[in-house]
Amino acid sequence: MIFYTSESLFLSTFFFFWTNSFFCLSSVYIFLLANKFMNTIFYHRLEGKVAIVTGGASGIGAETVKTFVENGAFVVIADINDELGHQVATSIGLDKVSYHHCDVSDEKQVEETVAFALEKYGTLDIMFSNAGIGGATAMSISILMM
């Protein structure tokens, strides 16, 4: 016959949960170590590369800038929204990101942005064309309907 007192049952239950918690904590620790190792292998794939991200002041462009920097790149944000562009560059870090005003519908401004990147970083490895171009259409819908 096995007889458990409330104390021994409490201690055995506590030990069971403690060992399971220890197992869970050690599993989490191993996961974090593996994740750190994988980050070192797969992140920083862009280490030392220079990128221009058009439309980088907001939305997908801003997230692309962050991802490029997380992977080790230097980034020039090219956008027409100066205030947001400077905010994104400052929030990420001016040591890795700079802003240059650029309207991609103006070829001269694109050339100036490339020249800015080359002057600042000495090279250009990636051109991420994210900016959209909008404007008047050639024909109105009423003309097309005729």
PDB file of C-alpha atoms in Angstrom:
ATOM      1  CA  MET A   1       0.000   0.000   0.000  1.00  0.00           C
ATOM      2  CA  ILE A   2       1.327   3.415  -0.964  1.00  0.00           C
ATOM      3  CA  PHE A   3       0.499   6.241   1.333  1.00  0.00           C
ATOM      4  CA  TYR A   4       1.009   9.917   0.419  1.00  0.00           C
ATOM      5  CA  THR A   5       0.790  12.733   2.848  1.00  0.00           C
ATOM      6  CA  SER A   6      -0.295  16.104   1.592  1.00  0.00           C
ATOM      7  CA  GLU A   7       3.288  17.331   2.045  1.00  0.00           C
ATOM      8  CA  SER A   8       4.877  14.586  -0.035  1.00  0.00           C
ATOM      9  CA  LEU A   9       2.240  14.974  -2.737  1.00  0.00           C
ATOM     10  CA  PHE A  10       2.850  18.731  -2.794  1.00  0.00           C
ATOM     11  CA  LEU A  11       6.628  18.237  -3.028  1.00  0.00           C
ATOM     12  CA  SER A  12       6.383  15.638  -5.771  1.00  0.00           C
ATOM     13  CA  THR A  13       3.953  17.838  -7.721  1.00  0.00           C
ATOM     14  CA  PHE A  14       6.197  20.866  -7.214  1.00  0.00           C
ATOM     15  CA  PHE A  15       9.234  18.884  -8.375  1.00  0.00           C
ATOM     16  CA  PHE A  16       7.339  17.624 -11.439  1.00  0.00           C
ATOM     17  CA  PHE A  17       6.315  21.146 -12.442  1.00  0.00           C
ATOM     18  CA  TRP A  18       9.752  22.498 -11.623  1.00  0.00           C
ATOM     19  CA  THR A  19      11.464  19.886 -13.803  1.00  0.00           C
ATOM     20  CA  ASN A  20       8.993  20.533 -16.612  1.00  0.00           C
ATOM     21  CA  SER A  21       9.574  24.262 -16.249  1.00  0.00           C
ATOM     22  CA  PHE A  22      13.297  23.642 -16.240  1.00  0.00           C
ATOM     23  CA  PHE A  23      12.894  21.543 -19.382  1.00  0.00           C
ATOM     24  CA  CYS A  24      10.825  24.296 -21.004  1.00  0.00           C
ATOM     25  CA  LEU A  25      13.304  26.966 -19.972  1.00  0.00           C
ATOM     26  CA  SER A  26      16.239  24.937 -21.256  1.00  0.00           C
ATOM     27  CA  SER A  27      14.352  24.352 -24.522  1.00  0.00           C
ATOM     28  CA  VAL A  28      13.758  28.084 -24.837  1.00  0.00           C
ATOM     29  CA  TYR A  29      17.428  28.741 -24.098  1.00  0.00           C
ATOM     30  CA  ILE A  30      18.503  26.253 -26.786  1.00  0.00           C
ATOM     31  CA  PHE A  31      16.040  27.836 -29.224  1.00  0.00           C
ATOM     32  CA  LEU A  32      17.451  31.293 -28.496  1.00  0.00           C
ATOM     33  CA  LEU A  33      21.010  30.075 -28.996  1.00  0.00           C
ATOM     34  CA  ALA A  34      20.049  28.386 -32.268  1.00  0.00           C
ATOM     35  CA  ASN A  35      18.187  31.503 -33.359  1.00  0.00           C
ATOM     36  CA  LYS A  36      21.221  33.657 -32.568  1.00  0.00           C
ATOM     37  CA  PHE A  37      23.425  31.260 -34.543  1.00  0.00           C
ATOM     38  CA  MET A  38      21.034  31.306 -37.508  1.00  0.00           C
ATOM     39  CA  ASN A  39      20.894  35.097 -37.351  1.00  0.00           C
ATOM     40  CA  THR A  40      24.663  35.241 -37.598  1.00  0.00           C
ATOM     41  CA  ILE A  41      24.600  32.986 -40.630  1.00  0.00           C
ATOM     42  CA  PHE A  42      21.598  34.366 -42.482  1.00  0.00           C
ATOM     43  CA  TYR A  43      21.376  37.926 -41.252  1.00  0.00           C
ATOM     44  CA  HIS A  44      24.051  40.362 -42.199  1.00  0.00           C
ATOM     45  CA  ARG A  45      23.955  38.976 -45.726  1.00  0.00           C
ATOM     46  CA  LEU A  46      24.104  42.580 -46.887  1.00  0.00           C
ATOM     47  CA  GLU A  47      27.041  43.512 -44.650  1.00  0.00           C
ATOM     48  CA  GLY A  48      28.830  46.510 -46.150  1.00  0.00           C
ATOM     49  CA  LYS A  49      26.490  46.768 -49.146  1.00  0.00           C
ATOM     50  CA  VAL A  50      24.978  50.111 -50.135  1.00  0.00           C
ATOM     51  CA  ALA A  51      21.351  50.415 -51.213  1.00  0.00           C
ATOM     52  CA  ILE A  52      19.046  53.136 -52.461  1.00  0.00           C
ATOM     53  CA  VAL A  53      15.389  52.564 -51.571  1.00  0.00           C
ATOM     54  CA  THR A  54      13.000  54.777 -53.511  1.00  0.00           C
ATOM     55  CA  GLY A  55       9.774  55.481 -51.651  1.00  0.00           C
ATOM     56  CA  GLY A  56      11.607  54.563 -48.444  1.00  0.00           C
ATOM     57  CA  ALA A  57       9.940  57.158 -46.227  1.00  0.00           C
ATOM     58  CA  SER A  58       6.831  55.086 -45.474  1.00  0.00           C
ATOM     59  CA  GLY A  59       5.079  51.753 -45.842  1.00  0.00           C
ATOM     60  CA  ILE A  60       6.845  48.917 -47.628  1.00  0.00           C
ATOM     61  CA  GLY A  61       9.785  51.176 -48.424  1.00  0.00           C
ATOM     62  CA  ALA A  62      10.402  52.076 -44.764  1.00  0.00           C
ATOM     63  CA  GLU A  63      10.181  48.417 -43.731  1.00  0.00           C
ATOM     64  CA  THR A  64      12.603  47.524 -46.526  1.00  0.00           C
ATOM     65  CA  VAL A  65      15.050  50.129 -45.224  1.00  0.00           C
ATOM     66  CA  LYS A  66      14.824  48.612 -41.721  1.00  0.00           C
ATOM     67  CA  THR A  67      15.322  45.092 -43.057  1.00  0.00           C
ATOM     68  CA  PHE A  68      18.318  46.108 -45.171  1.00  0.00           C
ATOM     69  CA  VAL A  69      19.939  47.806 -42.165  1.00  0.00           C
ATOM     70  CA  GLU A  70      19.223  44.768 -39.946  1.00  0.00           C
ATOM     71  CA  ASN A  71      21.067  42.736 -42.561  1.00  0.00           C
ATOM     72  CA  GLY A  72      24.085  45.043 -42.445  1.00  0.00           C
ATOM     73  CA  ALA A  73      23.532  47.427 -45.367  1.00  0.00           C
ATOM     74  CA  PHE A  74      23.958  51.182 -45.571  1.00  0.00           C
ATOM     75  CA  VAL A  75      20.821  52.741 -47.059  1.00  0.00           C
ATOM     76  CA  VAL A  76      19.927  55.969 -48.822  1.00  0.00           C
ATOM     77  CA  ILE A  77      16.215  56.734 -48.530  1.00  0.00           C
ATOM     78  CA  ALA A  78      15.042  58.442 -51.725  1.00  0.00           C
ATOM     79  CA  ASP A  79      11.609  60.003 -51.408  1.00  0.00           C
ATOM     80  CA  ILE A  80       9.636  63.182 -52.033  1.00  0.00           C
ATOM     81  CA  ASN A  81       8.360  63.307 -48.446  1.00  0.00           C
ATOM     82  CA  ASP A  82      11.271  65.063 -46.739  1.00  0.00           C
ATOM     83  CA  GLU A  83       9.805  65.113 -43.233  1.00  0.00           C
ATOM     84  CA  LEU A  84       8.999  61.387 -43.133  1.00  0.00           C
ATOM     85  CA  GLY A  85      12.272  60.514 -44.855  1.00  0.00           C
ATOM     86  CA  HIS A  86      14.309  62.322 -42.209  1.00  0.00           C
ATOM     87  CA  GLN A  87      12.195  60.757 -39.428  1.00  0.00           C
ATOM     88  CA  VAL A  88      12.783  57.224 -40.716  1.00  0.00           C
ATOM     89  CA  ALA A  89      16.512  57.851 -41.171  1.00  0.00           C
ATOM     90  CA  THR A  90      16.823  59.298 -37.666  1.00  0.00           C
ATOM     91  CA  SER A  91      14.768  56.527 -36.038  1.00  0.00           C
ATOM     92  CA  ILE A  92      16.905  53.794 -37.605  1.00  0.00           C
ATOM     93  CA  GLY A  93      20.227  55.557 -37.126  1.00  0.00           C
ATOM     94  CA  LEU A  94      22.066  58.178 -39.133  1.00  0.00           C
ATOM     95  CA  ASP A  95      25.229  56.068 -39.022  1.00  0.00           C
ATOM     96  CA  LYS A  96      23.566  53.542 -41.365  1.00  0.00           C
ATOM     97  CA  VAL A  97      20.805  55.505 -43.108  1.00  0.00           C
ATOM     98  CA  SER A  98      20.695  58.834 -44.907  1.00  0.00           C
ATOM     99  CA  TYR A  99      17.937  60.671 -46.711  1.00  0.00           C
ATOM    100  CA  HIS A 100      18.017  62.325 -50.117  1.00  0.00           C
ATOM    101  CA  HIS A 101      15.077  64.090 -51.764  1.00  0.00           C
ATOM    102  CA  CYS A 102      14.220  62.359 -55.028  1.00  0.00           C
ATOM    103  CA  ASP A 103      11.203  62.446 -57.321  1.00  0.00           C
ATOM    104  CA  VAL A 104      11.647  59.298 -59.414  1.00  0.00           C
ATOM    105  CA  SER A 105       9.648  60.805 -62.275  1.00  0.00           C
ATOM    106  CA  ASP A 106      12.533  63.273 -62.763  1.00  0.00           C
ATOM    107  CA  GLU A 107      15.562  61.507 -64.262  1.00  0.00           C
ATOM    108  CA  LYS A 108      17.933  64.277 -63.147  1.00  0.00           C
ATOM    109  CA  GLN A 109      16.899  63.797 -59.495  1.00  0.00           C
ATOM    110  CA  VAL A 110      17.490  60.055 -59.790  1.00  0.00           C
ATOM    111  CA  GLU A 111      20.982  60.725 -61.179  1.00  0.00           C
ATOM    112  CA  GLU A 112      21.641  63.151 -58.298  1.00  0.00           C
ATOM    113  CA  THR A 113      20.538  60.523 -55.768  1.00  0.00           C
ATOM    114  CA  VAL A 114      22.884  57.932 -57.267  1.00  0.00           C
ATOM    115  CA  ALA A 115      25.707  60.508 -57.202  1.00  0.00           C
ATOM    116  CA  PHE A 116      24.861  61.261 -53.540  1.00  0.00           C
ATOM    117  CA  ALA A 117      25.101  57.560 -52.620  1.00  0.00           C
ATOM    118  CA  LEU A 118      28.389  57.163 -54.498  1.00  0.00           C
ATOM    119  CA  GLU A 119      29.857  60.266 -52.866  1.00  0.00           C
ATOM    120  CA  LYS A 120      28.738  59.277 -49.359  1.00  0.00           C
ATOM    121  CA  TYR A 121      29.484  55.539 -49.438  1.00  0.00           C
ATOM    122  CA  GLY A 122      31.819  55.063 -52.406  1.00  0.00           C
ATOM    123  CA  THR A 123      29.744  52.371 -54.087  1.00  0.00           C
ATOM    124  CA  LEU A 124      26.193  51.336 -54.953  1.00  0.00           C
ATOM    125  CA  ASP A 125      25.170  47.684 -54.815  1.00  0.00           C
ATOM    126  CA  ILE A 126      21.370  47.657 -54.632  1.00  0.00           C
ATOM    127  CA  MET A 127      18.662  49.813 -56.192  1.00  0.00           C
ATOM    128  CA  PHE A 128      15.262  48.988 -54.690  1.00  0.00           C
ATOM    129  CA  SER A 129      12.617  50.694 -56.831  1.00  0.00           C
ATOM    130  CA  ASN A 130       9.623  50.995 -54.552  1.00  0.00           C
ATOM    131  CA  ALA A 131       8.266  54.477 -55.339  1.00  0.00           C
ATOM    132  CA  GLY A 132       5.134  54.781 -57.401  1.00  0.00           C
ATOM    133  CA  ILE A 133       4.588  57.408 -60.040  1.00  0.00           C
ATOM    134  CA  GLY A 134       1.175  58.993 -60.334  1.00  0.00           C
ATOM    135  CA  GLY A 135      -0.193  61.747 -62.444  1.00  0.00           C
ATOM    136  CA  ALA A 136      -2.664  62.669 -65.128  1.00  0.00           C
ATOM    137  CA  THR A 137      -3.675  59.972 -67.557  1.00  0.00           C
ATOM    138  CA  ALA A 138      -3.463  60.452 -71.295  1.00  0.00           C
ATOM    139  CA  MET A 139      -7.174  59.922 -71.922  1.00  0.00           C
ATOM    140  CA  SER A 140     -10.202  60.232 -69.736  1.00  0.00           C
ATOM    141  CA  ILE A 141     -12.615  57.368 -69.253  1.00  0.00           C
ATOM    142  CA  SER A 142     -15.365  59.167 -71.188  1.00  0.00           C
ATOM    143  CA  ILE A 143     -13.172  59.246 -74.297  1.00  0.00           C
ATOM    144  CA  LEU A 144     -12.405  55.544 -73.942  1.00  0.00           C
ATOM    145  CA  MET A 145     -16.119  54.733 -73.660  1.00  0.00           C
ATOM    146  CA  MET A 146     -16.938  56.228 -77.056  1.00  0.00           C
TER     147      MET A 146
END
